[in-house]
């Protein structure tokens, strides 16, 4: 497998102050790996986002072991403080919309 390693692209954990970490300079590599996965489905392309505080070698070895042992495994993983994180969707209930007090016509 090909492992694309970046730092700080995925806002895995919020920082103090509520703003997530963002490594915009590495975002192109993350997107390139996504395109490779779509255009070359027979190849194993893995994306690994490692925070500066994490051990890169440990994270890469764990991700490679997971890709060999379990198929399919997650293609995009973030490691923060030696903890593996993956994106998850969760169901939310719809909230009623607030009524706007603005009158008139709007063209967008």
Tab-separated table of C-alpha atoms in Angstrom:
chain	number	residue	atom	x	y	z
A	1	UNK	CA	0.000	0.000	0.000
A	2	UNK	CA	0.900	3.629	-0.483
A	3	UNK	CA	0.618	5.738	2.688
A	4	UNK	CA	0.222	9.495	2.295
A	5	UNK	CA	1.296	11.142	5.560
A	6	UNK	CA	0.227	14.664	6.385
A	7	UNK	CA	0.153	16.780	9.527
A	8	UNK	CA	-2.853	18.714	10.806
A	9	UNK	CA	-5.180	18.432	7.790
A	10	UNK	CA	-8.059	16.747	9.587
A	11	UNK	CA	-9.600	18.767	12.447
A	12	UNK	CA	-9.675	15.671	14.675
A	13	UNK	CA	-9.717	17.445	18.031
A	14	UNK	CA	-10.583	21.082	18.660
A	15	UNK	CA	-7.921	23.323	20.095
A	16	UNK	CA	-8.389	25.574	23.070
A	17	UNK	CA	-10.576	28.447	21.939
A	18	UNK	CA	-12.763	26.206	19.818
A	19	UNK	CA	-10.904	26.477	16.522
A	20	UNK	CA	-9.685	23.235	14.925
A	21	UNK	CA	-6.126	22.710	13.795
A	22	UNK	CA	-5.671	23.081	10.060
A	23	UNK	CA	-2.661	22.215	7.976
A	24	UNK	CA	-3.856	23.818	4.753
A	25	UNK	CA	-0.447	23.343	3.146
A	26	UNK	CA	-0.901	19.564	3.356
A	27	UNK	CA	-4.529	19.588	2.170
A	28	UNK	CA	-3.494	19.040	-1.444
A	29	UNK	CA	-1.791	15.761	-0.528
A	30	UNK	CA	-4.917	14.564	1.286
A	31	UNK	CA	-7.067	15.438	-1.730
A	32	UNK	CA	-4.587	13.828	-4.120
A	33	UNK	CA	-4.830	10.570	-2.153
A	34	UNK	CA	-8.640	10.703	-2.436
A	35	UNK	CA	-8.404	11.147	-6.207
A	36	UNK	CA	-5.926	8.259	-6.461
A	37	UNK	CA	-8.335	6.007	-4.535
A	38	UNK	CA	-11.150	6.880	-6.942
A	39	UNK	CA	-9.102	6.519	-10.127
A	40	UNK	CA	-7.049	3.482	-9.062
A	41	UNK	CA	-9.424	1.313	-6.987
A	42	UNK	CA	-7.184	-1.766	-7.339
A	43	UNK	CA	-4.363	0.017	-5.496
A	44	UNK	CA	-4.319	0.436	-1.735
A	45	UNK	CA	-3.959	4.159	-0.963
A	46	UNK	CA	-4.072	5.143	2.720
A	47	UNK	CA	-4.147	8.653	4.190
A	48	UNK	CA	-2.555	9.193	7.583
A	49	UNK	CA	-2.845	12.492	9.449
A	50	UNK	CA	-0.405	12.544	12.354
A	51	UNK	CA	-0.335	15.355	14.882
A	52	UNK	CA	3.026	16.801	15.841
A	53	UNK	CA	2.711	15.176	19.292
A	54	UNK	CA	2.129	11.654	17.893
A	55	UNK	CA	4.687	9.020	17.005
A	56	UNK	CA	4.670	8.800	13.185
A	57	UNK	CA	6.346	5.395	12.989
A	58	UNK	CA	3.915	3.825	15.435
A	59	UNK	CA	0.923	5.273	13.575
A	60	UNK	CA	2.173	4.155	10.152
A	61	UNK	CA	2.917	0.624	11.361
A	62	UNK	CA	-0.489	0.311	12.997
A	63	UNK	CA	-2.259	1.554	9.865
A	64	UNK	CA	-0.314	-0.823	7.607
A	65	UNK	CA	-1.020	-3.761	9.922
A	66	UNK	CA	-4.718	-2.889	9.898
A	67	UNK	CA	-4.768	-2.692	6.094
A	68	UNK	CA	-3.193	-6.148	5.806
A	69	UNK	CA	-5.296	-7.842	8.478
A	70	UNK	CA	-8.729	-6.405	7.760
A	71	UNK	CA	-10.142	-5.715	4.342
A	72	UNK	CA	-11.713	-3.297	3.916
A	73	UNK	CA	-10.080	-0.994	6.426
A	74	UNK	CA	-10.436	2.748	6.750
A	75	UNK	CA	-8.642	4.723	4.076
A	76	UNK	CA	-8.385	7.976	6.047
A	77	UNK	CA	-7.152	7.917	9.634
A	78	UNK	CA	-5.964	10.587	12.060
A	79	UNK	CA	-3.610	9.848	14.956
A	80	UNK	CA	-3.650	12.290	17.843
A	81	UNK	CA	-1.621	11.576	20.995
A	82	UNK	CA	-1.289	7.855	20.108
A	83	UNK	CA	-5.069	7.541	19.649
A	84	UNK	CA	-6.507	6.414	16.312
A	85	UNK	CA	-9.460	8.462	15.056
A	86	UNK	CA	-11.708	7.850	12.053
A	87	UNK	CA	-14.521	9.881	10.536
A	88	UNK	CA	-18.012	8.827	11.576
A	89	UNK	CA	-21.478	9.925	10.596
A	90	UNK	CA	-24.125	10.120	13.256
A	91	UNK	CA	-27.838	10.691	13.062
A	92	UNK	CA	-29.189	14.002	14.295
A	93	UNK	CA	-32.802	14.920	14.765
A	94	UNK	CA	-34.118	17.868	12.776
A	95	UNK	CA	-34.845	21.007	14.729
A	96	UNK	CA	-37.703	23.279	13.745
A	97	UNK	CA	-36.520	26.300	11.809
A	98	UNK	CA	-36.825	29.702	13.419
A	99	UNK	CA	-39.143	32.092	11.661
A	100	UNK	CA	-37.460	35.094	10.156
A	101	UNK	CA	-38.883	38.533	10.882
A	102	UNK	CA	-37.453	39.930	7.656
A	103	UNK	CA	-40.058	40.880	5.068
A	104	UNK	CA	-39.650	41.527	1.364
A	105	UNK	CA	-38.160	39.760	-1.624
A	106	UNK	CA	-34.609	38.509	-1.907
A	107	UNK	CA	-32.716	37.606	-5.047
A	108	UNK	CA	-29.681	35.443	-4.525
